[in-house]
């Protein structure tokens, strides 16, 4: 079934199983899959790639969609990812065919047992950097913050997983989606033979008509399999001065970035909790009314990116610390992944809880927000907990 966002599909129009059918239909290479709490999208083939040039990404996307519409495409949609580094090439395209369905969380078939990926659990796992090196980088950043150089930085590390067998990307995607059907699950090509795949809990921004929604997350705690301990950790997170401060820094930055676009911006005073299979997060849902109907979803996302939740503050200093501290290129990690139509509506998600697949290898990413009150041991443990989302989906262990 095809639809544009101006005519969104709803559960009373589509038979049960429509969303999971798109999930089952995904094939790597030529397909782009994105499931959100509002829609499930599968794009097949490539009608047009968004060019890489000196124009800002939001302008390139707007111009590409306008050209497609002028050429007779009644409902063009751009789908893909934008990397963390400013100016780096994005992987954005208009698919030849886009099918829409209701959200996975409304599909009763998604409650079926999580299928096996078909991936054999004989992964070779390499940590980059090693945990002790990562802890040293956190300690160095904390010392600089206590000296007053900057306020926050998000430092990441990676796991490099290598398999002797061909990767089962459709199986990984199904496993990720069924483990958290209310989140944001994606699989999009990022280059020849490369696929970005993941399940993010964090909406950067969505626009529908004259309204926007953003949902910054900052401040985290690992889940526990023991119910009483899990509740204790959730309550402790809500009361943690360190995590509340980290969250407040991010929310303030989101408010400052979005306020110039809005006639009304509603920012709750205190965060709530959201949970994934592996983590608790402090969460604030920001809503607003746009002053200018020509402002697109990607215009808003570009104004927000990168938030202190994935980079730090001040942004320029945090970027420099990241470049000095991380022995790898983030690529699409902590960028954004999403979609936008020719009317400017769309959803852009923070690219976390993800991996980039190439050949028989996966590179997993996880980061932690480091502030002056941070502990190197605690931040290292937090990244380990965040890796669990993907490790569980592929049957690997750290």
Short mmCIF file of C-alpha atoms in Angstrom, two decimals:
data_model
loop_
_atom_site.label_atom_id
_atom_site.label_comp_id
_atom_site.label_asym_id
_atom_site.label_seq_id
_atom_site.Cartn_x
_atom_site.Cartn_y
_atom_site.Cartn_z
CA UNK A 1 0.00 0.00 0.00
CA UNK A 2 1.29 3.48 -0.84
CA UNK A 3 0.43 6.69 0.95
CA UNK A 4 1.85 10.13 1.53
CA UNK A 5 2.06 11.68 4.98
CA UNK A 6 -0.80 13.98 4.00
CA UNK A 7 -2.87 10.79 3.89
CA UNK A 8 -1.26 8.72 6.68
CA UNK A 9 -2.14 5.10 7.01
CA UNK A 10 -3.99 4.15 10.17
CA UNK A 11 -4.71 0.84 11.81
CA UNK A 12 -8.40 0.91 10.84
CA UNK A 13 -7.48 1.13 7.14
CA UNK A 14 -4.92 -1.68 6.98
CA UNK A 15 -5.26 -5.34 7.88
CA UNK A 16 -3.22 -6.73 10.79
CA UNK A 17 0.21 -7.82 9.63
CA UNK A 18 0.81 -4.90 7.25
CA UNK A 19 3.72 -3.49 9.27
CA UNK A 20 5.39 -6.84 9.91
CA UNK A 21 4.96 -7.65 6.21
CA UNK A 22 7.15 -4.65 5.34
CA UNK A 23 9.67 -5.79 7.96
CA UNK A 24 9.75 -9.27 6.43
CA UNK A 25 10.06 -7.83 2.93
CA UNK A 26 13.25 -5.84 3.65
CA UNK A 27 16.31 -6.81 1.61
CA UNK A 28 19.69 -5.12 2.07
CA UNK A 29 21.33 -3.16 -0.69
CA UNK A 30 18.33 -1.80 -2.53
CA UNK A 31 15.85 -1.28 0.33
CA UNK A 32 15.47 1.40 3.00
CA UNK A 33 13.46 0.49 6.10
CA UNK A 34 12.32 2.78 8.90
CA UNK A 35 9.83 2.02 11.64
CA UNK A 36 8.72 4.78 14.02
CA UNK A 37 5.95 5.04 16.64
CA UNK A 38 3.77 6.58 13.89
CA UNK A 39 4.62 4.77 10.64
CA UNK A 40 6.43 1.85 9.07
CA UNK A 41 8.15 2.66 5.79
CA UNK A 42 9.87 0.48 3.20
CA UNK A 43 11.50 2.14 0.21
CA UNK A 44 12.67 -0.02 -2.68
CA UNK A 45 15.08 0.92 -5.43
CA UNK A 46 16.57 4.36 -6.06
CA UNK A 47 14.82 6.92 -8.23
CA UNK A 48 17.16 9.80 -7.39
CA UNK A 49 20.09 10.28 -5.03
CA UNK A 50 20.35 13.57 -3.17
CA UNK A 51 23.59 15.13 -4.46
CA UNK A 52 26.53 16.06 -2.26
CA UNK A 53 27.56 19.67 -2.85
CA UNK A 54 28.07 22.97 -1.04
CA UNK A 55 24.36 23.47 -0.26
CA UNK A 56 23.18 22.59 3.25
CA UNK A 57 21.56 19.12 3.45
CA UNK A 58 18.11 20.60 4.12
CA UNK A 59 18.31 22.70 0.95
CA UNK A 60 19.55 19.74 -1.13
CA UNK A 61 16.68 17.58 0.13
CA UNK A 62 14.13 20.32 -0.49
CA UNK A 63 15.40 20.91 -4.04
CA UNK A 64 15.53 17.19 -4.85
CA UNK A 65 11.95 16.65 -3.69
CA UNK A 66 10.71 19.72 -5.56
CA UNK A 67 12.36 18.49 -8.76
CA UNK A 68 10.78 15.04 -8.37
CA UNK A 69 7.35 16.56 -7.81
CA UNK A 70 7.77 18.85 -10.83
CA UNK A 71 8.71 15.79 -12.92
CA UNK A 72 5.38 14.18 -12.09
CA UNK A 73 6.08 12.14 -8.94
CA UNK A 74 2.99 12.87 -6.80
CA UNK A 75 4.47 11.80 -3.45
CA UNK A 76 8.28 11.80 -3.43
CA UNK A 77 10.00 10.94 -0.15
CA UNK A 78 13.68 11.20 0.78
CA UNK A 79 14.98 8.45 3.08
CA UNK A 80 18.46 7.96 4.51
CA UNK A 81 21.12 9.12 6.92
CA UNK A 82 23.28 12.16 7.60
CA UNK A 83 26.64 11.65 9.36
CA UNK A 84 27.90 13.23 12.57
CA UNK A 85 30.69 15.27 10.97
CA UNK A 86 29.63 18.55 9.34
CA UNK A 87 30.17 18.54 5.60
CA UNK A 88 30.64 14.77 5.33
CA UNK A 89 28.67 13.11 2.50
CA UNK A 90 25.15 12.03 3.43
CA UNK A 91 23.41 8.89 2.17
CA UNK A 92 20.00 10.22 1.09
CA UNK A 93 17.80 9.12 -1.79
CA UNK A 94 14.28 9.10 -3.19
CA UNK A 95 13.24 5.45 -3.51
CA UNK A 96 11.50 4.26 -6.67
CA UNK A 97 8.68 2.83 -4.59
CA UNK A 98 7.61 3.61 -1.02
CA UNK A 99 5.17 1.47 0.92
CA UNK A 100 3.66 2.67 4.19
CA UNK A 101 1.98 0.78 7.01
CA UNK A 102 0.85 1.58 10.55
CA UNK A 103 3.45 1.45 13.34
CA UNK A 104 4.89 -1.91 14.32
CA UNK A 105 3.66 -1.49 17.88
CA UNK A 106 0.05 -1.60 16.57
CA UNK A 107 0.62 -4.78 14.57
CA UNK A 108 -0.48 -7.80 16.66
CA UNK A 109 1.93 -10.05 14.76
CA UNK A 110 4.91 -8.19 16.20
CA UNK A 111 4.17 -9.86 19.56
CA UNK A 112 5.20 -13.23 18.16
CA UNK A 113 8.46 -14.61 19.63
CA UNK A 114 11.64 -12.85 18.49
CA UNK A 115 12.92 -14.91 15.56
CA UNK A 116 16.41 -16.30 15.43
CA UNK A 117 18.64 -14.22 13.20
CA UNK A 118 20.13 -17.19 11.41
CA UNK A 119 23.51 -15.71 12.38
CA UNK A 120 25.76 -18.25 14.08
CA UNK A 121 27.08 -16.98 17.43
CA UNK A 122 30.77 -17.44 16.59
CA UNK A 123 31.67 -13.76 16.41
CA UNK A 124 35.18 -12.46 16.86
CA UNK A 125 34.84 -9.29 18.98
CA UNK A 126 37.43 -6.51 19.24
CA UNK A 127 36.93 -3.47 21.49
CA UNK A 128 38.16 -0.15 20.04
CA UNK A 129 39.44 1.43 22.15
CA UNK A 130 40.05 -1.12 24.89
CA UNK A 131 37.95 -0.42 28.02
CA UNK A 132 40.93 0.82 30.01
CA UNK A 133 41.89 3.27 27.24
CA UNK A 134 38.32 4.53 27.10
CA UNK A 135 38.27 5.02 30.88
CA UNK A 136 41.50 7.02 30.60
CA UNK A 137 39.93 9.29 27.98
CA UNK A 138 36.93 9.84 30.27
CA UNK A 139 39.22 10.67 33.19
CA UNK A 140 41.18 13.16 31.07
CA UNK A 141 37.97 14.85 29.95
CA UNK A 142 36.68 15.05 33.53
CA UNK A 143 39.91 16.71 34.63
CA UNK A 144 39.62 19.31 31.89
CA UNK A 145 35.98 20.02 32.78
CA UNK A 146 36.86 20.45 36.45
CA UNK A 147 39.49 22.93 35.29
CA UNK A 148 36.75 24.90 33.54
CA UNK A 149 37.65 24.20 29.89
CA UNK A 150 34.17 22.97 28.86
CA UNK A 151 30.95 21.60 30.35
CA UNK A 152 30.22 18.24 28.72
CA UNK A 153 31.47 15.83 26.09
CA UNK A 154 30.03 12.58 24.76
CA UNK A 155 32.75 9.99 24.26
CA UNK A 156 32.10 6.81 22.31
CA UNK A 157 33.76 3.48 21.77
CA UNK A 158 33.16 0.68 19.29
CA UNK A 159 32.98 -3.07 19.02
CA UNK A 160 34.24 -4.63 15.81
CA UNK A 161 32.41 -7.92 15.20
CA UNK A 162 33.66 -10.27 12.50
CA UNK A 163 31.86 -13.42 11.39
CA UNK A 164 33.16 -16.29 9.26
CA UNK A 165 29.68 -16.39 7.73
CA UNK A 166 27.61 -14.07 5.58
CA UNK A 167 25.74 -11.50 7.67
CA UNK A 168 21.98 -12.01 8.06
CA UNK A 169 20.94 -8.35 7.99
CA UNK A 170 17.19 -9.04 7.48
CA UNK A 171 17.26 -11.34 10.51
CA UNK A 172 19.09 -8.73 12.60
CA UNK A 173 16.56 -6.08 11.60
CA UNK A 174 13.61 -8.32 12.51
CA UNK A 175 15.17 -9.09 15.88
CA UNK A 176 15.83 -5.43 16.67
CA UNK A 177 12.34 -4.37 15.63
CA UNK A 178 10.51 -7.07 17.58
CA UNK A 179 12.51 -6.40 20.74
CA UNK A 180 11.38 -2.74 20.82
CA UNK A 181 8.47 -2.20 18.39
CA UNK A 182 7.67 1.19 19.91
CA UNK A 183 11.08 2.64 19.07
CA UNK A 184 12.83 3.71 15.87
CA UNK A 185 14.24 0.79 13.89
CA UNK A 186 16.14 1.39 10.67
CA UNK A 187 18.25 -0.18 7.94
CA UNK A 188 19.53 2.06 5.15
CA UNK A 189 22.47 1.84 2.74
CA UNK A 190 25.35 4.21 3.52
CA UNK A 191 27.60 3.35 0.59
CA UNK A 192 28.44 0.51 -1.80
CA UNK A 193 28.21 -2.67 0.26
CA UNK A 194 27.56 -0.80 3.52
CA UNK A 195 24.37 -0.75 5.60
CA UNK A 196 23.49 1.28 8.68
CA UNK A 197 21.24 -0.79 10.93
CA UNK A 198 19.94 -0.08 14.42
CA UNK A 199 17.16 0.65 16.88
CA UNK A 200 17.31 4.16 18.33
CA UNK A 201 15.18 5.29 21.27
CA UNK A 202 15.59 9.00 20.48
CA UNK A 203 13.56 11.24 18.17
CA UNK A 204 15.57 14.31 17.18
CA UNK A 205 12.57 16.11 15.68
CA UNK A 206 9.39 15.43 13.74
CA UNK A 207 7.29 17.93 11.79
CA UNK A 208 3.73 17.47 10.68
CA UNK A 209 2.06 20.49 9.17
CA UNK A 210 2.60 23.43 11.49
CA UNK A 211 3.63 21.39 14.52
CA UNK A 212 6.90 19.94 15.73
CA UNK A 213 7.88 17.35 18.33
CA UNK A 214 11.34 16.71 19.76
CA UNK A 215 12.27 14.14 22.39
CA UNK A 216 15.76 14.66 23.81
CA UNK A 217 17.17 11.84 25.94
CA UNK A 218 20.13 12.32 28.29
CA UNK A 219 20.97 10.59 31.54
CA UNK A 220 20.88 6.80 31.49
CA UNK A 221 20.97 3.72 33.67
CA UNK A 222 21.19 0.04 32.68
CA UNK A 223 18.11 -2.14 33.13
CA UNK A 224 18.10 -5.12 35.51
CA UNK A 225 16.48 -8.50 35.03
CA UNK A 226 15.30 -8.35 38.65
CA UNK A 227 12.05 -6.35 38.84
CA UNK A 228 12.74 -4.76 42.23
CA UNK A 229 16.26 -3.76 41.21
CA UNK A 230 15.02 -2.45 37.87
CA UNK A 231 12.51 -0.18 39.64
CA UNK A 232 15.18 0.95 42.10
CA UNK A 233 17.46 1.95 39.22
CA UNK A 234 14.67 3.86 37.52
CA UNK A 235 13.85 5.82 40.68
CA UNK A 236 17.54 6.50 41.32
CA UNK A 237 17.92 7.89 37.79
CA UNK A 238 15.01 10.28 38.32
CA UNK A 239 16.71 11.56 41.47
CA UNK A 240 20.34 11.60 40.28
CA UNK A 241 21.82 15.14 40.41
CA UNK A 242 24.48 14.19 37.88
CA UNK A 243 21.98 12.79 35.36
CA UNK A 244 19.41 15.54 35.93
CA UNK A 245 22.11 18.14 35.25
CA UNK A 246 23.21 16.32 32.10
CA UNK A 247 19.60 16.18 30.93
CA UNK A 248 18.92 19.84 31.71
CA UNK A 249 21.91 20.90 29.58
CA UNK A 250 20.48 19.05 26.59
CA UNK A 251 16.93 20.33 27.06
CA UNK A 252 18.18 23.91 27.33
CA UNK A 253 20.03 23.51 24.05
CA UNK A 254 16.94 22.07 22.34
CA UNK A 255 14.83 24.96 23.63
CA UNK A 256 17.34 27.53 22.38
CA UNK A 257 17.58 25.90 18.93
CA UNK A 258 13.84 25.50 18.35
CA UNK A 259 12.44 28.67 19.94
CA UNK A 260 13.31 30.94 16.97
CA UNK A 261 11.14 28.75 14.71
CA UNK A 262 8.07 28.72 16.95
CA UNK A 263 5.14 30.86 18.06
CA UNK A 264 4.66 28.40 20.93
CA UNK A 265 7.15 25.99 22.47
CA UNK A 266 6.13 23.75 25.37
CA UNK A 267 9.03 22.37 27.42
CA UNK A 268 8.07 20.39 30.55
CA UNK A 269 9.92 21.40 33.71
CA UNK A 270 10.97 17.88 34.74
CA UNK A 271 11.92 14.81 32.71
CA UNK A 272 10.11 11.50 32.69
CA UNK A 273 11.50 8.02 32.01
CA UNK A 274 11.58 5.94 28.86
CA UNK A 275 12.86 2.40 28.73
CA UNK A 276 14.33 0.11 26.12
CA UNK A 277 15.22 -3.53 26.52
CA UNK A 278 18.65 -2.55 27.87
CA UNK A 279 18.41 0.97 29.31
CA UNK A 280 16.43 3.57 31.29
CA UNK A 281 16.67 7.13 29.93
CA UNK A 282 15.60 10.52 31.20
CA UNK A 283 13.23 11.95 28.58
CA UNK A 284 11.55 15.28 27.83
CA UNK A 285 8.94 15.65 25.07
CA UNK A 286 9.05 19.14 23.53
CA UNK A 287 6.18 20.34 21.31
CA UNK A 288 5.70 23.55 19.39
CA UNK A 289 3.79 25.49 16.74
CA UNK A 290 5.84 26.69 13.77
CA UNK A 291 5.87 30.37 12.82
CA UNK A 292 6.75 29.63 9.18
CA UNK A 293 5.09 26.79 7.27
CA UNK A 294 8.03 26.64 4.86
CA UNK A 295 10.39 25.35 7.59
CA UNK A 296 10.92 21.65 6.93
CA UNK A 297 11.62 18.74 9.27
CA UNK A 298 15.25 18.69 8.15
CA UNK A 299 15.59 22.46 8.64
CA UNK A 300 14.63 21.85 12.28
CA UNK A 301 16.85 18.78 12.61
CA UNK A 302 19.82 20.68 11.18
CA UNK A 303 19.28 23.49 13.69
CA UNK A 304 19.36 20.94 16.51
CA UNK A 305 22.23 18.75 15.34
CA UNK A 306 24.41 17.98 17.15
CA UNK A 307 22.70 18.29 20.53
CA UNK A 308 24.77 18.03 23.73
CA UNK A 309 23.29 14.52 24.07
CA UNK A 310 25.58 13.24 21.30
CA UNK A 311 28.37 15.82 21.20
CA UNK A 312 28.70 18.05 24.27
CA UNK A 313 28.88 21.72 25.11
CA UNK A 314 30.26 24.09 23.95
CA UNK A 315 29.82 22.25 20.66
CA UNK A 316 33.07 23.31 18.98
CA UNK A 317 35.18 22.38 22.00
CA UNK A 318 33.36 19.09 22.45
CA UNK A 319 33.92 18.19 18.78
CA UNK A 320 37.62 18.83 19.21
CA UNK A 321 37.78 16.66 22.34
CA UNK A 322 35.95 13.88 20.50
CA UNK A 323 38.43 14.06 17.61
CA UNK A 324 41.33 13.90 20.06
CA UNK A 325 39.88 11.07 22.16
CA UNK A 326 38.18 8.63 19.78
CA UNK A 327 40.49 6.45 17.61
CA UNK A 328 37.88 6.00 14.86
CA UNK A 329 35.62 7.96 12.52
CA UNK A 330 32.04 8.05 13.80
CA UNK A 331 30.62 8.06 10.28
CA UNK A 332 26.81 7.89 10.57
CA UNK A 333 26.87 7.25 14.33
CA UNK A 334 25.32 10.18 16.28
CA UNK A 335 24.19 11.72 13.02
CA UNK A 336 20.55 11.40 12.02
CA UNK A 337 18.45 8.94 10.07
CA UNK A 338 14.94 9.53 8.81
CA UNK A 339 12.61 10.63 6.04
CA UNK A 340 10.97 13.74 4.63
CA UNK A 341 8.31 14.38 1.99
CA UNK A 342 7.87 17.25 -0.46
CA UNK A 343 5.55 19.10 1.93
CA UNK A 344 8.37 19.31 4.50
CA UNK A 345 6.86 16.76 6.88
CA UNK A 346 9.11 14.05 8.25
CA UNK A 347 10.85 12.39 11.16
CA UNK A 348 14.58 12.51 11.95
CA UNK A 349 16.03 10.22 14.59
CA UNK A 350 19.33 10.37 16.47
CA UNK A 351 21.52 7.59 15.07
CA UNK A 352 22.41 5.60 18.18
CA UNK A 353 22.15 1.92 19.23
CA UNK A 354 23.40 1.09 15.77
CA UNK A 355 26.03 -0.66 13.72
CA UNK A 356 27.47 -0.25 10.26
CA UNK A 357 27.69 -3.53 8.35
CA UNK A 358 30.16 -4.20 5.56
CA UNK A 359 31.21 -7.57 4.19
CA UNK A 360 31.25 -10.01 7.11
CA UNK A 361 31.86 -7.31 9.70
CA UNK A 362 29.81 -5.11 11.99
CA UNK A 363 31.05 -2.01 13.78
CA UNK A 364 28.89 -1.26 16.81
CA UNK A 365 28.89 2.15 18.50
CA UNK A 366 28.00 3.28 22.02
CA UNK A 367 28.69 6.51 23.88
CA UNK A 368 28.22 8.11 27.27
CA UNK A 369 27.74 11.71 28.32
CA UNK A 370 30.70 12.84 30.40
CA UNK A 371 30.34 15.74 32.85
CA UNK A 372 32.50 16.93 35.71
CA UNK A 373 30.79 14.51 38.12
CA UNK A 374 31.34 11.49 35.88
CA UNK A 375 33.17 8.34 36.92
CA UNK A 376 35.34 6.61 34.29
CA UNK A 377 34.21 3.22 35.57
CA UNK A 378 30.53 4.15 35.44
CA UNK A 379 30.73 5.61 31.92
CA UNK A 380 32.60 2.55 30.64
CA UNK A 381 29.91 0.34 32.16
CA UNK A 382 27.19 2.50 30.57
CA UNK A 383 28.62 2.02 27.09
CA UNK A 384 28.80 -1.71 27.76
CA UNK A 385 25.12 -1.73 28.70
CA UNK A 386 24.20 0.24 25.57
CA UNK A 387 25.97 -2.32 23.39
CA UNK A 388 23.52 -4.92 24.69
CA UNK A 389 20.74 -3.72 22.36
CA UNK A 390 22.64 -4.88 19.31
CA UNK A 391 24.60 -7.73 20.89
CA UNK A 392 21.37 -9.37 22.00
CA UNK A 393 19.93 -9.03 18.52
CA UNK A 394 22.87 -10.79 16.86
CA UNK A 395 23.62 -13.39 19.52
CA UNK A 396 27.03 -11.98 20.44
CA UNK A 397 28.60 -11.37 23.85
CA UNK A 398 31.04 -8.76 25.12
#
